[in-house]
């Protein structure tokens, strides 16, 4: 990112509603700044009723954009093409604009897996518990199944979890999936992933599991939440001796993958590590000062 924007500056954005707390501009603009590029990334609030109008402005002025809640599914109708990753998840989080055509991708799964790889955990044949059955869970479940897990989905609405299971059976070769109510969980799991908002304000004093005994023996506990940086679940898991990952690595690596799609080539590892470090440092300052909520 240069000091001043001008009419030639290449524009990127994230669209969603609400959007004011998005960390995506911080990540992408740091990358542009480190590379000395005349590019800028904005956070644009787009209410659902105005999605179509927003797309035509983006199409004529931007090179690419990310999509977040509540538009990840609705965006698909406006795209000229959808990549396999997005088709399987039924949701798009990254759009590339080229020659007036819009192509949609989903980089959330890549971000999730990258976080898992950084923890060095091998999941083939292991029991994994996923809490929640919403939009993020759809992506996470497929990635866990791709890694060869035996998957248990626990959700307060069993109907929603069963619907997710039915969709997963269609889309995944690994069909080892069971559905259970969270209050009935008893077994130990090798890996536990929280995809519910329990642990994030206003539920930041709550756990997404009924009993911390479930954490005993877990090798990895992964919470998709990154604010707070260490949820109550991760604090308990840490105390129980599990490896823990928060949602920041998923957020960060889905952004890296989006950059690589827009550029058509990988970013250098040292740049990826440098910006990750910068973000973590600013995150600590932000969360310590309690300005971020
Ligand atoms: P979503 O589609 O609204 O799904 C939320 C899920 O959590 C649903 O299954 C819901 O259960 C369950 N849930 C909600 N409130 C609950 C409560 N009080 N007690 C128990 N279960 C509850 O949301 P999402 O888009 O999947 O996002 C879920 C979480 O992942 C959010 O915290 C979000 O910030 C985080 N996320 C992080 C990243 C990242 O990059 N780190 C990316 C995406 C999402 P029902 O089905 O019964 O309603």
mmCIF file of C-alpha atoms and ligand atoms in Angstrom:
data_model
loop_
_atom_site.group_PDB
_atom_site.id
_atom_site.type_symbol
_atom_site.label_atom_id
_atom_site.label_comp_id
_atom_site.label_asym_id
_atom_site.label_seq_id
_atom_site.Cartn_x
_atom_site.Cartn_y
_atom_site.Cartn_z
ATOM 1 C CA UNK A 1 0.000 0.000 0.000
ATOM 2 C CA UNK A 2 1.419 3.415 -0.977
ATOM 3 C CA UNK A 3 1.142 6.562 1.131
ATOM 4 C CA UNK A 4 -1.626 8.005 -1.020
ATOM 5 C CA UNK A 5 -4.381 6.355 -2.962
ATOM 6 C CA UNK A 6 -5.067 7.644 -6.468
ATOM 7 C CA UNK A 7 -7.308 6.782 -9.409
ATOM 8 C CA UNK A 8 -4.921 3.991 -10.463
ATOM 9 C CA UNK A 9 -4.804 2.272 -7.075
ATOM 10 C CA UNK A 10 -5.913 -1.356 -7.348
ATOM 11 C CA UNK A 11 -8.881 -1.861 -5.036
ATOM 12 C CA UNK A 12 -9.943 -4.878 -2.966
ATOM 13 C CA UNK A 13 -12.569 -5.182 -0.227
ATOM 14 C CA UNK A 14 -14.502 -7.324 2.182
ATOM 15 C CA UNK A 15 -18.278 -7.013 2.057
ATOM 16 C CA UNK A 16 -20.597 -7.980 4.913
ATOM 17 C CA UNK A 17 -23.022 -6.586 7.470
ATOM 18 C CA UNK A 18 -21.868 -5.813 10.128
ATOM 19 C CA UNK A 19 -18.290 -5.228 8.977
ATOM 20 C CA UNK A 20 -16.724 -2.552 11.190
ATOM 21 C CA UNK A 21 -14.814 -5.087 13.349
ATOM 22 C CA UNK A 22 -13.339 -7.038 10.444
ATOM 23 C CA UNK A 23 -9.598 -7.728 10.709
ATOM 24 C CA UNK A 24 -9.301 -8.438 6.974
ATOM 25 C CA UNK A 25 -8.271 -4.866 5.993
ATOM 26 C CA UNK A 26 -5.417 -5.035 8.540
ATOM 27 C CA UNK A 27 -4.111 -8.285 7.071
ATOM 28 C CA UNK A 28 -4.389 -7.377 3.382
ATOM 29 C CA UNK A 29 -3.150 -3.783 3.682
ATOM 30 C CA UNK A 30 -0.107 -4.972 5.656
ATOM 31 C CA UNK A 31 0.726 -7.331 2.794
ATOM 32 C CA UNK A 32 0.349 -4.533 0.212
ATOM 33 C CA UNK A 33 2.481 -2.229 2.376
ATOM 34 C CA UNK A 34 5.250 -4.810 2.833
ATOM 35 C CA UNK A 35 5.325 -5.372 -0.936
ATOM 36 C CA UNK A 36 5.223 -1.594 -1.669
ATOM 37 C CA UNK A 37 2.215 -2.085 -3.929
ATOM 38 C CA UNK A 38 -0.260 0.561 -5.081
ATOM 39 C CA UNK A 39 -3.211 -1.461 -3.783
ATOM 40 C CA UNK A 40 -5.752 -0.922 -1.014
ATOM 41 C CA UNK A 41 -8.300 -3.087 0.796
ATOM 42 C CA UNK A 42 -11.511 -1.663 2.287
ATOM 43 C CA UNK A 43 -14.256 -2.928 4.594
ATOM 44 C CA UNK A 44 -17.632 -2.182 2.982
ATOM 45 C CA UNK A 45 -20.935 -2.555 4.788
ATOM 46 C CA UNK A 46 -23.406 -4.033 2.340
ATOM 47 C CA UNK A 47 -26.939 -4.656 3.664
ATOM 48 C CA UNK A 48 -28.612 -7.750 2.206
ATOM 49 C CA UNK A 49 -31.155 -5.742 0.205
ATOM 50 C CA UNK A 50 -28.319 -3.881 -1.552
ATOM 51 C CA UNK A 51 -26.085 -6.824 -2.461
ATOM 52 C CA UNK A 52 -26.902 -6.713 -6.191
ATOM 53 C CA UNK A 53 -26.148 -2.975 -6.448
ATOM 54 C CA UNK A 54 -22.925 -3.404 -4.500
ATOM 55 C CA UNK A 55 -21.787 -6.157 -6.870
ATOM 56 C CA UNK A 56 -22.067 -3.928 -9.930
ATOM 57 C CA UNK A 57 -19.984 -1.208 -8.240
ATOM 58 C CA UNK A 58 -17.394 -3.800 -7.210
ATOM 59 C CA UNK A 59 -17.323 -5.377 -10.666
ATOM 60 C CA UNK A 60 -16.507 -2.043 -12.331
ATOM 61 C CA UNK A 61 -13.952 -0.775 -9.827
ATOM 62 C CA UNK A 62 -12.322 -3.602 -7.868
ATOM 63 C CA UNK A 63 -9.967 -6.484 -8.700
ATOM 64 C CA UNK A 64 -11.335 -8.810 -6.066
ATOM 65 C CA UNK A 65 -13.205 -8.988 -2.787
ATOM 66 C CA UNK A 66 -13.954 -11.180 0.192
ATOM 67 C CA UNK A 67 -17.436 -12.010 1.345
ATOM 68 C CA UNK A 68 -18.541 -12.522 4.929
ATOM 69 C CA UNK A 69 -21.751 -12.909 6.932
ATOM 70 C CA UNK A 70 -24.523 -12.679 5.739
ATOM 71 C CA UNK A 71 -23.621 -12.883 2.018
ATOM 72 C CA UNK A 72 -21.546 -16.058 1.627
ATOM 73 C CA UNK A 73 -24.396 -18.030 0.044
ATOM 74 C CA UNK A 74 -26.427 -15.229 -1.557
ATOM 75 C CA UNK A 75 -23.401 -13.991 -3.524
ATOM 76 C CA UNK A 76 -23.381 -17.135 -5.675
ATOM 77 C CA UNK A 77 -26.314 -15.981 -7.837
ATOM 78 C CA UNK A 78 -24.275 -12.945 -8.985
ATOM 79 C CA UNK A 79 -21.163 -14.865 -10.055
ATOM 80 C CA UNK A 80 -20.200 -15.978 -13.574
ATOM 81 C CA UNK A 81 -18.268 -18.989 -12.296
ATOM 82 C CA UNK A 82 -17.838 -20.908 -9.041
ATOM 83 C CA UNK A 83 -14.749 -22.926 -8.196
ATOM 84 C CA UNK A 84 -15.075 -26.538 -6.893
ATOM 85 C CA UNK A 85 -14.090 -25.499 -3.342
ATOM 86 C CA UNK A 86 -17.019 -23.070 -3.161
ATOM 87 C CA UNK A 87 -19.482 -25.398 -4.897
ATOM 88 C CA UNK A 88 -18.864 -28.202 -2.391
ATOM 89 C CA UNK A 89 -19.200 -25.889 0.621
ATOM 90 C CA UNK A 90 -22.181 -24.067 -0.945
ATOM 91 C CA UNK A 91 -20.592 -20.770 0.095
ATOM 92 C CA UNK A 92 -18.154 -18.236 -1.365
ATOM 93 C CA UNK A 93 -15.745 -16.093 0.649
ATOM 94 C CA UNK A 94 -13.451 -14.847 -2.122
ATOM 95 C CA UNK A 95 -14.245 -13.355 -5.529
ATOM 96 C CA UNK A 96 -11.756 -12.652 -8.282
ATOM 97 C CA UNK A 97 -12.710 -10.105 -10.979
ATOM 98 C CA UNK A 98 -11.071 -10.541 -14.358
ATOM 99 C CA UNK A 99 -12.191 -9.125 -17.732
ATOM 100 C CA UNK A 100 -15.510 -8.149 -16.146
ATOM 101 C CA UNK A 101 -16.178 -11.728 -14.986
ATOM 102 C CA UNK A 102 -16.662 -12.737 -11.359
ATOM 103 C CA UNK A 103 -15.292 -16.071 -10.165
ATOM 104 C CA UNK A 104 -16.051 -17.327 -6.627
ATOM 105 C CA UNK A 105 -13.840 -19.431 -4.378
ATOM 106 C CA UNK A 106 -13.915 -20.578 -0.777
ATOM 107 C CA UNK A 107 -10.627 -20.320 1.119
ATOM 108 C CA UNK A 108 -12.023 -20.978 4.644
ATOM 109 C CA UNK A 109 -11.233 -24.701 4.471
ATOM 110 C CA UNK A 110 -7.657 -23.946 3.463
ATOM 111 C CA UNK A 111 -7.357 -21.553 6.426
ATOM 112 C CA UNK A 112 -8.730 -24.117 8.869
ATOM 113 C CA UNK A 113 -6.449 -26.900 7.640
ATOM 114 C CA UNK A 114 -3.392 -24.646 7.683
ATOM 115 C CA UNK A 115 -4.041 -23.901 11.366
ATOM 116 C CA UNK A 116 -4.292 -27.631 12.010
ATOM 117 C CA UNK A 117 -1.067 -28.341 10.117
ATOM 118 C CA UNK A 118 0.788 -25.728 12.144
ATOM 119 C CA UNK A 119 -0.159 -27.736 15.256
ATOM 120 C CA UNK A 120 1.354 -30.839 13.614
ATOM 121 C CA UNK A 121 -1.665 -33.032 14.337
ATOM 122 C CA UNK A 122 -2.341 -36.191 12.309
ATOM 123 C CA UNK A 123 -6.056 -37.001 12.221
ATOM 124 C CA UNK A 124 -6.296 -40.129 10.054
ATOM 125 C CA UNK A 125 -8.525 -42.666 11.829
ATOM 126 C CA UNK A 126 -8.881 -40.454 14.921
ATOM 127 C CA UNK A 127 -12.122 -39.435 16.663
ATOM 128 C CA UNK A 128 -13.005 -35.781 16.116
ATOM 129 C CA UNK A 129 -15.811 -33.862 17.775
ATOM 130 C CA UNK A 130 -17.247 -30.808 16.070
ATOM 131 C CA UNK A 131 -19.502 -28.526 18.134
ATOM 132 C CA UNK A 132 -22.065 -26.653 16.022
ATOM 133 C CA UNK A 133 -23.725 -27.132 12.632
ATOM 134 C CA UNK A 134 -23.797 -23.650 11.078
ATOM 135 C CA UNK A 135 -22.069 -22.125 8.034
ATOM 136 C CA UNK A 136 -18.514 -22.540 9.343
ATOM 137 C CA UNK A 137 -19.240 -26.105 10.517
ATOM 138 C CA UNK A 138 -20.092 -27.133 6.953
ATOM 139 C CA UNK A 139 -16.550 -26.266 5.832
ATOM 140 C CA UNK A 140 -14.818 -27.652 8.920
ATOM 141 C CA UNK A 141 -16.695 -30.977 8.794
ATOM 142 C CA UNK A 142 -15.686 -31.607 5.193
ATOM 143 C CA UNK A 143 -12.048 -30.833 5.960
ATOM 144 C CA UNK A 144 -12.070 -33.116 9.026
ATOM 145 C CA UNK A 145 -13.583 -35.908 6.937
ATOM 146 C CA UNK A 146 -10.978 -35.299 4.209
ATOM 147 C CA UNK A 147 -8.324 -35.789 6.893
ATOM 148 C CA UNK A 148 -9.792 -39.240 7.583
ATOM 149 C CA UNK A 149 -11.432 -38.550 10.975
ATOM 150 C CA UNK A 150 -14.314 -40.408 12.529
ATOM 151 C CA UNK A 151 -16.555 -37.390 12.992
ATOM 152 C CA UNK A 152 -19.108 -36.677 15.712
ATOM 153 C CA UNK A 153 -21.279 -33.597 15.225
ATOM 154 C CA UNK A 154 -22.830 -32.195 18.414
ATOM 155 C CA UNK A 155 -25.400 -29.459 18.075
ATOM 156 C CA UNK A 156 -28.231 -28.131 20.227
ATOM 157 C CA UNK A 157 -30.558 -28.451 17.228
ATOM 158 C CA UNK A 158 -30.344 -32.121 16.232
ATOM 159 C CA UNK A 159 -32.403 -31.430 13.127
ATOM 160 C CA UNK A 160 -29.791 -29.020 11.810
ATOM 161 C CA UNK A 161 -26.966 -31.435 12.625
ATOM 162 C CA UNK A 162 -28.795 -34.274 10.854
ATOM 163 C CA UNK A 163 -29.308 -32.086 7.779
ATOM 164 C CA UNK A 164 -25.588 -31.316 7.782
ATOM 165 C CA UNK A 165 -24.791 -35.029 8.087
ATOM 166 C CA UNK A 166 -27.037 -35.806 5.089
ATOM 167 C CA UNK A 167 -25.244 -33.154 2.980
ATOM 168 C CA UNK A 168 -21.824 -34.411 4.078
ATOM 169 C CA UNK A 169 -22.683 -37.971 3.086
ATOM 170 C CA UNK A 170 -23.370 -36.725 -0.445
ATOM 171 C CA UNK A 171 -20.174 -34.664 -0.668
ATOM 172 C CA UNK A 172 -17.586 -36.739 1.196
ATOM 173 C CA UNK A 173 -16.020 -40.133 0.478
ATOM 174 C CA UNK A 174 -15.495 -40.581 4.215
ATOM 175 C CA UNK A 175 -18.966 -41.258 5.597
ATOM 176 C CA UNK A 176 -17.965 -41.923 9.220
ATOM 177 C CA UNK A 177 -20.310 -39.345 10.765
ATOM 178 C CA UNK A 178 -22.532 -39.486 13.834
ATOM 179 C CA UNK A 179 -24.839 -36.853 15.290
ATOM 180 C CA UNK A 180 -25.407 -36.359 18.999
ATOM 181 C CA UNK A 181 -26.872 -33.769 21.368
ATOM 182 C CA UNK A 182 -24.094 -31.878 23.270
ATOM 183 C CA UNK A 183 -25.587 -32.915 26.629
ATOM 184 C CA UNK A 184 -25.143 -36.601 25.742
ATOM 185 C CA UNK A 185 -21.431 -36.396 24.966
ATOM 186 C CA UNK A 186 -19.405 -38.770 27.131
ATOM 187 C CA UNK A 187 -16.620 -40.326 25.106
ATOM 188 C CA UNK A 188 -13.142 -38.884 24.768
ATOM 189 C CA UNK A 189 -12.118 -37.343 21.481
ATOM 190 C CA UNK A 190 -8.672 -36.863 19.982
ATOM 191 C CA UNK A 191 -9.648 -33.538 18.468
ATOM 192 C CA UNK A 192 -12.392 -31.087 19.479
ATOM 193 C CA UNK A 193 -13.393 -28.148 17.274
ATOM 194 C CA UNK A 194 -15.754 -25.423 18.450
ATOM 195 C CA UNK A 195 -17.679 -23.812 15.590
ATOM 196 C CA UNK A 196 -20.355 -22.224 17.811
ATOM 197 C CA UNK A 197 -20.160 -18.585 19.005
ATOM 198 C CA UNK A 198 -20.166 -19.825 22.628
ATOM 199 C CA UNK A 199 -17.039 -18.299 24.128
ATOM 200 C CA UNK A 200 -17.376 -14.994 22.279
ATOM 201 C CA UNK A 201 -19.112 -11.922 23.781
ATOM 202 C CA UNK A 202 -21.794 -11.916 25.102
ATOM 203 C CA UNK A 203 -21.190 -15.654 25.757
ATOM 204 C CA UNK A 204 -17.527 -15.166 26.719
ATOM 205 C CA UNK A 205 -18.006 -16.675 30.201
ATOM 206 C CA UNK A 206 -19.585 -19.841 28.803
ATOM 207 C CA UNK A 207 -18.264 -23.174 27.592
ATOM 208 C CA UNK A 208 -19.646 -24.951 24.506
ATOM 209 C CA UNK A 209 -19.367 -28.303 26.339
ATOM 210 C CA UNK A 210 -21.318 -29.332 29.427
ATOM 211 C CA UNK A 211 -18.396 -31.038 31.188
ATOM 212 C CA UNK A 212 -14.652 -30.312 31.040
ATOM 213 C CA UNK A 213 -13.990 -34.061 31.538
ATOM 214 C CA UNK A 214 -14.449 -34.238 27.759
ATOM 215 C CA UNK A 215 -11.136 -32.420 27.390
ATOM 216 C CA UNK A 216 -9.145 -35.123 29.152
ATOM 217 C CA UNK A 217 -7.016 -36.982 26.645
ATOM 218 C CA UNK A 218 -7.790 -34.602 23.773
ATOM 219 C CA UNK A 219 -4.655 -33.989 21.710
ATOM 220 C CA UNK A 220 -6.008 -30.815 20.110
ATOM 221 C CA UNK A 221 -8.736 -28.292 20.910
ATOM 222 C CA UNK A 222 -9.411 -25.790 18.115
ATOM 223 C CA UNK A 223 -11.757 -22.853 18.715
ATOM 224 C CA UNK A 224 -12.804 -20.855 15.648
ATOM 225 C CA UNK A 225 -13.217 -17.786 17.845
ATOM 226 C CA UNK A 226 -10.251 -15.373 17.945
ATOM 227 C CA UNK A 227 -11.767 -12.632 20.098
ATOM 228 C CA UNK A 228 -11.165 -13.270 22.955
ATOM 229 C CA UNK A 229 -7.828 -14.632 21.826
ATOM 230 C CA UNK A 230 -8.044 -17.444 24.390
ATOM 231 C CA UNK A 231 -11.651 -18.428 25.040
ATOM 232 C CA UNK A 232 -12.766 -20.122 28.236
ATOM 233 C CA UNK A 233 -12.724 -23.410 26.285
ATOM 234 C CA UNK A 234 -9.095 -22.872 25.258
ATOM 235 C CA UNK A 235 -8.139 -21.875 28.815
ATOM 236 C CA UNK A 236 -9.654 -25.106 30.154
ATOM 237 C CA UNK A 237 -8.089 -27.154 27.359
ATOM 238 C CA UNK A 238 -4.694 -25.583 28.007
ATOM 239 C CA UNK A 239 -5.010 -26.406 31.716
ATOM 240 C CA UNK A 240 -5.932 -29.995 30.776
ATOM 241 C CA UNK A 241 -2.700 -30.314 28.747
ATOM 242 C CA UNK A 242 -4.228 -30.199 25.243
ATOM 243 C CA UNK A 243 -2.653 -28.360 22.305
ATOM 244 C CA UNK A 244 -4.831 -25.355 21.537
ATOM 245 C CA UNK A 245 -5.467 -23.249 18.434
ATOM 246 C CA UNK A 246 -7.682 -20.191 18.214
ATOM 247 C CA UNK A 247 -9.465 -18.953 15.103
ATOM 248 C CA UNK A 248 -6.878 -16.374 14.119
ATOM 249 C CA UNK A 249 -4.786 -18.780 12.040
ATOM 250 C CA UNK A 250 -7.908 -19.784 10.081
ATOM 251 C CA UNK A 251 -8.785 -16.146 9.450
ATOM 252 C CA UNK A 252 -5.199 -15.338 8.490
ATOM 253 C CA UNK A 253 -4.596 -18.226 6.117
ATOM 254 C CA UNK A 254 -7.932 -17.853 4.331
ATOM 255 C CA UNK A 255 -6.765 -14.279 3.619
ATOM 256 C CA UNK A 256 -3.367 -15.513 2.385
ATOM 257 C CA UNK A 257 -5.066 -17.979 0.031
ATOM 258 C CA UNK A 258 -7.339 -15.177 -1.262
ATOM 259 C CA UNK A 259 -4.260 -13.043 -2.000
ATOM 260 C CA UNK A 260 -2.683 -15.941 -3.852
ATOM 261 C CA UNK A 261 -5.811 -16.445 -5.968
ATOM 262 C CA UNK A 262 -5.919 -12.755 -6.866
ATOM 263 C CA UNK A 263 -2.197 -12.775 -7.747
ATOM 264 C CA UNK A 264 -2.115 -16.249 -9.361
ATOM 265 C CA UNK A 265 1.076 -17.076 -7.439
ATOM 266 C CA UNK A 266 2.084 -17.941 -3.862
ATOM 267 C CA UNK A 267 3.295 -15.311 -1.414
ATOM 268 C CA UNK A 268 6.791 -15.751 0.030
ATOM 269 C CA UNK A 269 6.906 -17.652 3.332
ATOM 270 C CA UNK A 270 8.933 -14.921 5.067
ATOM 271 C CA UNK A 271 6.294 -12.314 4.141
ATOM 272 C CA UNK A 272 3.505 -14.591 5.409
ATOM 273 C CA UNK A 273 5.350 -15.110 8.700
ATOM 274 C CA UNK A 274 6.205 -11.410 9.072
ATOM 275 C CA UNK A 275 2.612 -10.198 8.665
ATOM 276 C CA UNK A 276 1.327 -12.994 10.938
ATOM 277 C CA UNK A 277 3.706 -11.762 13.629
ATOM 278 C CA UNK A 278 2.686 -8.127 13.111
ATOM 279 C CA UNK A 279 -0.976 -9.090 13.424
ATOM 280 C CA UNK A 280 -0.417 -11.154 16.565
ATOM 281 C CA UNK A 281 1.470 -8.258 18.178
ATOM 282 C CA UNK A 282 -1.249 -5.743 17.337
ATOM 283 C CA UNK A 283 -3.859 -8.236 18.482
ATOM 284 C CA UNK A 284 -2.234 -8.506 21.903
ATOM 285 C CA UNK A 285 -2.213 -4.715 22.200
ATOM 286 C CA UNK A 286 -5.831 -4.492 21.094
ATOM 287 C CA UNK A 287 -7.111 -7.210 23.409
ATOM 288 C CA UNK A 288 -5.041 -5.939 26.354
ATOM 289 C CA UNK A 289 -6.512 -2.459 25.916
ATOM 290 C CA UNK A 290 -9.971 -4.041 25.567
ATOM 291 C CA UNK A 291 -10.758 -1.699 22.680
ATOM 292 C CA UNK A 292 -11.715 -4.567 20.419
ATOM 293 C CA UNK A 293 -15.059 -6.218 20.972
HETATM 294 P P1 LIG B 1 -23.828 -19.854 12.326
HETATM 295 O O1 LIG B 1 -24.013 -20.255 10.908
HETATM 296 O O2 LIG B 1 -24.772 -18.897 12.948
HETATM 297 O O3 LIG B 1 -23.818 -21.219 13.218
HETATM 298 C C1 LIG B 1 -23.683 -21.178 14.607
HETATM 299 C C2 LIG B 1 -23.782 -22.591 15.203
HETATM 300 O O4 LIG B 1 -23.555 -22.472 16.599
HETATM 301 C C3 LIG B 1 -25.141 -23.243 15.012
HETATM 302 O O5 LIG B 1 -24.968 -24.638 14.863
HETATM 303 C C4 LIG B 1 -25.857 -22.942 16.325
HETATM 304 O O6 LIG B 1 -26.757 -23.939 16.752
HETATM 305 C C5 LIG B 1 -24.711 -22.939 17.307
HETATM 306 N N1 LIG B 1 -25.003 -22.026 18.416
HETATM 307 C C6 LIG B 1 -25.244 -20.698 18.349
HETATM 308 N N2 LIG B 1 -25.460 -20.192 19.566
HETATM 309 C C7 LIG B 1 -25.371 -21.229 20.427
HETATM 310 C C8 LIG B 1 -25.515 -21.346 21.834
HETATM 311 N N3 LIG B 1 -25.802 -20.287 22.612
HETATM 312 N N4 LIG B 1 -25.355 -22.568 22.409
HETATM 313 C C9 LIG B 1 -25.064 -23.638 21.645
HETATM 314 N N5 LIG B 1 -24.930 -23.600 20.304
HETATM 315 C C10 LIG B 1 -25.071 -22.397 19.706
HETATM 316 O O7 LIG B 1 -22.387 -19.208 12.557
HETATM 317 P P2 LIG B 1 -21.027 -19.509 11.742
HETATM 318 O O8 LIG B 1 -20.920 -18.590 10.590
HETATM 319 O O9 LIG B 1 -20.945 -20.966 11.481
HETATM 320 O O10 LIG B 1 -19.923 -19.032 12.800
HETATM 321 C C11 LIG B 1 -19.734 -19.769 13.982
HETATM 322 C C12 LIG B 1 -18.522 -19.273 14.750
HETATM 323 O O11 LIG B 1 -17.343 -19.458 13.985
HETATM 324 C C13 LIG B 1 -18.577 -17.778 15.097
HETATM 325 O O12 LIG B 1 -18.018 -17.625 16.386
HETATM 326 C C14 LIG B 1 -17.677 -17.163 14.067
HETATM 327 O O13 LIG B 1 -17.099 -15.957 14.527
HETATM 328 C C15 LIG B 1 -16.622 -18.244 13.908
HETATM 329 N N6 LIG B 1 -15.928 -18.199 12.602
HETATM 330 C C16 LIG B 1 -14.579 -18.016 12.609
HETATM 331 C C17 LIG B 1 -13.901 -17.982 11.409
HETATM 332 C C18 LIG B 1 -12.402 -17.779 11.398
HETATM 333 O O14 LIG B 1 -11.841 -17.480 10.353
HETATM 334 N N7 LIG B 1 -11.748 -17.941 12.513
HETATM 335 C C19 LIG B 1 -14.583 -18.167 10.194
HETATM 336 C C20 LIG B 1 -15.971 -18.371 10.237
HETATM 337 C C21 LIG B 1 -16.637 -18.382 11.454
HETATM 338 P P3 LIG B 1 -28.199 -24.153 16.068
HETATM 339 O O15 LIG B 1 -27.920 -24.893 14.795
HETATM 340 O O16 LIG B 1 -28.915 -24.997 17.077
HETATM 341 O O17 LIG B 1 -28.778 -22.800 15.880
#
